[in-house]
C-alpha atoms as an extended CHARMM CRD file, in Angstrom:
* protein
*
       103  EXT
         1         1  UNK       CA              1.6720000000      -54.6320000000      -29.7380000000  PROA      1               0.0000000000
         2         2  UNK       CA              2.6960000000      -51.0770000000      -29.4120000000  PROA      2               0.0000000000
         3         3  UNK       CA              1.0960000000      -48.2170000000      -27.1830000000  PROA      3               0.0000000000
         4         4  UNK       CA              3.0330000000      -45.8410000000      -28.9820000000  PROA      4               0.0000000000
         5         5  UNK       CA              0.8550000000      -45.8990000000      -31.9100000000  PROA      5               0.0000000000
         6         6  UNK       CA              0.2860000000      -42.0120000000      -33.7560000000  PROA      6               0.0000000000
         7         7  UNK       CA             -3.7010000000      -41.6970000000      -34.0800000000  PROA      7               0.0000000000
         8         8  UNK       CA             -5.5320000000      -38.5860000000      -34.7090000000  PROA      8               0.0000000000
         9         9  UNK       CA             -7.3990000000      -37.9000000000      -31.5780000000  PROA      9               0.0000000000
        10        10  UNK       CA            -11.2300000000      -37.7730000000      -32.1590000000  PROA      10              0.0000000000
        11        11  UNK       CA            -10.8790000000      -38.8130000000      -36.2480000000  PROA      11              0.0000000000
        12        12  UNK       CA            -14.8790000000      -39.5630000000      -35.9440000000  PROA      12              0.0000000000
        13        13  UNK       CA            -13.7950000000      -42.6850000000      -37.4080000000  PROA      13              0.0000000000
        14        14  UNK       CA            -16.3490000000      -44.9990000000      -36.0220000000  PROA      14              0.0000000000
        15        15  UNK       CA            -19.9980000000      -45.5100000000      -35.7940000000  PROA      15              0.0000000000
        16        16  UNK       CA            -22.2230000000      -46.8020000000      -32.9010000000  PROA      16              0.0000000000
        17        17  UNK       CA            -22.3800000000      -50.3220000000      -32.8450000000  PROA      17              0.0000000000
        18        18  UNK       CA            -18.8330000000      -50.4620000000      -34.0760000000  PROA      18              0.0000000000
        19        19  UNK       CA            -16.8300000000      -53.7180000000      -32.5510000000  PROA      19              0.0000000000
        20        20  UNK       CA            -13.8010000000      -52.3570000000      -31.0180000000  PROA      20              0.0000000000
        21        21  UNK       CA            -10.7750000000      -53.3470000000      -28.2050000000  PROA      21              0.0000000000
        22        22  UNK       CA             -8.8740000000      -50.7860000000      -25.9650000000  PROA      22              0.0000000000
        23        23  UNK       CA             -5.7340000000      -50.7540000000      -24.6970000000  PROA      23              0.0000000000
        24        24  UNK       CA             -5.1460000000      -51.1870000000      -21.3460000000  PROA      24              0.0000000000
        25        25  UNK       CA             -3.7430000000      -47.3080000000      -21.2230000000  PROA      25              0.0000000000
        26        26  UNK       CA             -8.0010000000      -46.4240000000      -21.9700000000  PROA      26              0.0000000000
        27        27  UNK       CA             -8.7270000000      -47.1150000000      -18.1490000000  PROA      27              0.0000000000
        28        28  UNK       CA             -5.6160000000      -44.6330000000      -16.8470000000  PROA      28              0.0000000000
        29        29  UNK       CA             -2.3820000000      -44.8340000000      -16.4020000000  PROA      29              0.0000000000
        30        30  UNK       CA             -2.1980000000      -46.6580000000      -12.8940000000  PROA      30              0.0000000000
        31        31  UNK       CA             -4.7020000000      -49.7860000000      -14.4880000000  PROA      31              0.0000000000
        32        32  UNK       CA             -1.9280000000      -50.1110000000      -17.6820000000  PROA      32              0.0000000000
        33        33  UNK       CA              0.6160000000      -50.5090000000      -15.3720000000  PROA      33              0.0000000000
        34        34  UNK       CA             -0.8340000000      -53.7700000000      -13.2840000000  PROA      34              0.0000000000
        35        35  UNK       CA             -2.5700000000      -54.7940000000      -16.3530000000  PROA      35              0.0000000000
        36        36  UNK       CA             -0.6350000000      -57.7850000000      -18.8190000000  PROA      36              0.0000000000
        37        37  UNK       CA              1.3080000000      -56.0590000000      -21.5410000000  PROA      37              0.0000000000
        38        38  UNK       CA             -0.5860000000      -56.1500000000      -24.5800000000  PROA      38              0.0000000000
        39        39  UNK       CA             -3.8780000000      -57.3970000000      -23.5100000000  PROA      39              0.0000000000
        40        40  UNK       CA             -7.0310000000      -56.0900000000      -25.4580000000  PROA      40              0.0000000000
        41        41  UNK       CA            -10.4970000000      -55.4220000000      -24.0970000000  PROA      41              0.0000000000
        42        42  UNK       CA            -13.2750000000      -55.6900000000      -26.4950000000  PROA      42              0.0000000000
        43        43  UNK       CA            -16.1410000000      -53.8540000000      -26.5950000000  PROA      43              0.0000000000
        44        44  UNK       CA            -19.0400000000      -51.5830000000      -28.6220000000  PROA      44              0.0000000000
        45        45  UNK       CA            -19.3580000000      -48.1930000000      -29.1640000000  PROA      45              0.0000000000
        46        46  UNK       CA            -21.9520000000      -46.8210000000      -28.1110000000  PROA      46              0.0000000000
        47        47  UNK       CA            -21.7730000000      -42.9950000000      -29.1220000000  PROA      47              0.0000000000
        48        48  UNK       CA            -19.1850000000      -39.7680000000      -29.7660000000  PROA      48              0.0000000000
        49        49  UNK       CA            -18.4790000000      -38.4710000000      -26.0890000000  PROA      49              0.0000000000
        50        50  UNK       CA            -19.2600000000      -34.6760000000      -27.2110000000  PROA      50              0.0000000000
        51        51  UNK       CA            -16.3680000000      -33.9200000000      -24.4530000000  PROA      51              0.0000000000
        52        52  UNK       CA            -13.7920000000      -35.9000000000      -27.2380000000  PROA      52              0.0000000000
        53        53  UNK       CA            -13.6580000000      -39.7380000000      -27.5880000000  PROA      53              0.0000000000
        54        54  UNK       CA            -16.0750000000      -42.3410000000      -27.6400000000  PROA      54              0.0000000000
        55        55  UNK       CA            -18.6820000000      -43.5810000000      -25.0120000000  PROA      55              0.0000000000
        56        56  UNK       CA            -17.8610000000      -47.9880000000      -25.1720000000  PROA      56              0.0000000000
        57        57  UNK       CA            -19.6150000000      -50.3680000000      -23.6620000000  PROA      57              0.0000000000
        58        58  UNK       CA            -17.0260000000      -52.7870000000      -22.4950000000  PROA      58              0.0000000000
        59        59  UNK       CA            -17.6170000000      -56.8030000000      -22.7290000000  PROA      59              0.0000000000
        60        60  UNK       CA            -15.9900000000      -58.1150000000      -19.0250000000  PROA      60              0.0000000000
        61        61  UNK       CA            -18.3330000000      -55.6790000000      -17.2550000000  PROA      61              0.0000000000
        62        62  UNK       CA            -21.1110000000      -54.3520000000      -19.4330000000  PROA      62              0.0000000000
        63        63  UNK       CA            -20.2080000000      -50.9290000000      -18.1040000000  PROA      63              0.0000000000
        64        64  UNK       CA            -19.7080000000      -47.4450000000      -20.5950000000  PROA      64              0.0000000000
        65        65  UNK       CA            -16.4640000000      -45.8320000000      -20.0660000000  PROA      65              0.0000000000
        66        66  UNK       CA            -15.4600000000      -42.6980000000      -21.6860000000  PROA      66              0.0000000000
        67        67  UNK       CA            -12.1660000000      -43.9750000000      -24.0690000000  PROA      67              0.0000000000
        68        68  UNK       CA             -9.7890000000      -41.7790000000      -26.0120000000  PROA      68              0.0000000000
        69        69  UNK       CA             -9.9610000000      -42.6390000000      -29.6010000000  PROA      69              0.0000000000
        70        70  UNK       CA             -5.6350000000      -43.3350000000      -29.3460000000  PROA      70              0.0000000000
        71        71  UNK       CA             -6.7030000000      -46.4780000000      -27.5070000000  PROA      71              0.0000000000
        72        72  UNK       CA             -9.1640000000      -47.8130000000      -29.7500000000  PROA      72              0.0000000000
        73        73  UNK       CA             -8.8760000000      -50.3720000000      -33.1880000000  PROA      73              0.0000000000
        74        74  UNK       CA            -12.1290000000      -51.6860000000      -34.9720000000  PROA      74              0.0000000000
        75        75  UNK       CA            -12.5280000000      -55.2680000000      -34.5130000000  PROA      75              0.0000000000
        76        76  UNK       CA            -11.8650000000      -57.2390000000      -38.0220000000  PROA      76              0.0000000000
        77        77  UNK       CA            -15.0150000000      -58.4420000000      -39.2850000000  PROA      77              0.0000000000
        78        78  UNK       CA            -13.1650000000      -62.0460000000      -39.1960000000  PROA      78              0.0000000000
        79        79  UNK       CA            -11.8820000000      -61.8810000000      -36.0560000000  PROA      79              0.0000000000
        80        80  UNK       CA            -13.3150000000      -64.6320000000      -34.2270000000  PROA      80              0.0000000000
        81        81  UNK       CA            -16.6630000000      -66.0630000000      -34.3000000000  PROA      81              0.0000000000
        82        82  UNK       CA            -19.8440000000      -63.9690000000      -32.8310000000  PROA      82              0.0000000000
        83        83  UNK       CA            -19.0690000000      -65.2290000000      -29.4060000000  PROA      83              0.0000000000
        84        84  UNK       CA            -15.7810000000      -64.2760000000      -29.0550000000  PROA      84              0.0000000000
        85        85  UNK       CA            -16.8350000000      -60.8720000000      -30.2300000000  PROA      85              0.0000000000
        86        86  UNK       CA            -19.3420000000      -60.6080000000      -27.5660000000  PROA      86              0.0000000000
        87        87  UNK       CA            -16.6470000000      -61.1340000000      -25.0610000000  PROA      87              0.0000000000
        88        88  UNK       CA            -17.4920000000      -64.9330000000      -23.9070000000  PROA      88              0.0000000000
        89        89  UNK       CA            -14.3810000000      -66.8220000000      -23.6210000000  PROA      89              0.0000000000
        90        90  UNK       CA            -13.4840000000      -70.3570000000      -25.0610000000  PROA      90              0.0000000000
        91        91  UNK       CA            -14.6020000000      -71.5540000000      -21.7930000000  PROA      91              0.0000000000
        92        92  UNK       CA            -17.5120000000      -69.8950000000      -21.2590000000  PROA      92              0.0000000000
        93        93  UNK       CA            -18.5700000000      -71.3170000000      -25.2320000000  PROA      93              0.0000000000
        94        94  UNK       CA            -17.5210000000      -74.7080000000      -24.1210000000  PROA      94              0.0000000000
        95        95  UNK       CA            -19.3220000000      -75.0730000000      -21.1130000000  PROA      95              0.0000000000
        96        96  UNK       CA            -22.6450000000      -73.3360000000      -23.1320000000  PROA      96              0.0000000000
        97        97  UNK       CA            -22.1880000000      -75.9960000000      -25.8830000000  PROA      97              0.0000000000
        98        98  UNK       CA            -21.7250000000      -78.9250000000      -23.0890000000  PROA      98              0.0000000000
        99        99  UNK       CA            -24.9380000000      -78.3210000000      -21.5500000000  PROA      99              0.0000000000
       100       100  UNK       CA            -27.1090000000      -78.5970000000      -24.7520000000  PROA      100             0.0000000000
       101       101  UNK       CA            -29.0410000000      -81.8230000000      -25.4480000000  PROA      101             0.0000000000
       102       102  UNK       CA            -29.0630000000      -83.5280000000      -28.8720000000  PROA      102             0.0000000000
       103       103  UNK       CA            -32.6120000000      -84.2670000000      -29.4870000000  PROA      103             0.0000000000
């Protein structure tokens, strides 16, 4: 991973409802720094911030945080199943799968 990526800042390159992941650098400077190097958070957008960047809705919390468009990629359509791009983890499918019967 690289946070030294070159991306056009506010390229109105994505749509609401977009799947996307953020940097850790999208939540300041002092959160990249604890945070594990080259960890992604996924998440949807939910609309252009008319102050620059978008407005995402973030999976691990639910909450909308104003994100630079430098820290954003769109989510590959085949990344994953629809689970994993809703933010549950392999556990969280597991123990969902466990706990339906088989009529």
């Amino acid at each position: 991973c690289s946070d030294d990526e070159d991306v056009e800042e506010d390229g109105m390159r994505y749509d609401p409802d977009d799947r996307v992941h953020a940097m850790a650098g999208a939540f300041g400077n002092a959160f990249a720094v604890e945070a594990a190097r080259c960890v992604t958070y996924y998440g949807t957008v939910v609309e252009h911030n008319p102050t620059g960047g978008w407005n995402v809705r973030y999976d691990a919390s639910g909450e909308v945080y104003k994100t630079p468009e430098k820290f954003l990629s769109l989510v590959p359509d085949d990344e994953g199943d629809s689970k994993k791009k809703r933010g549950l983890s392999s556990s969280k499918k597991r123990g969902r799968s466990s706990s339906k019967k088989k009529r």
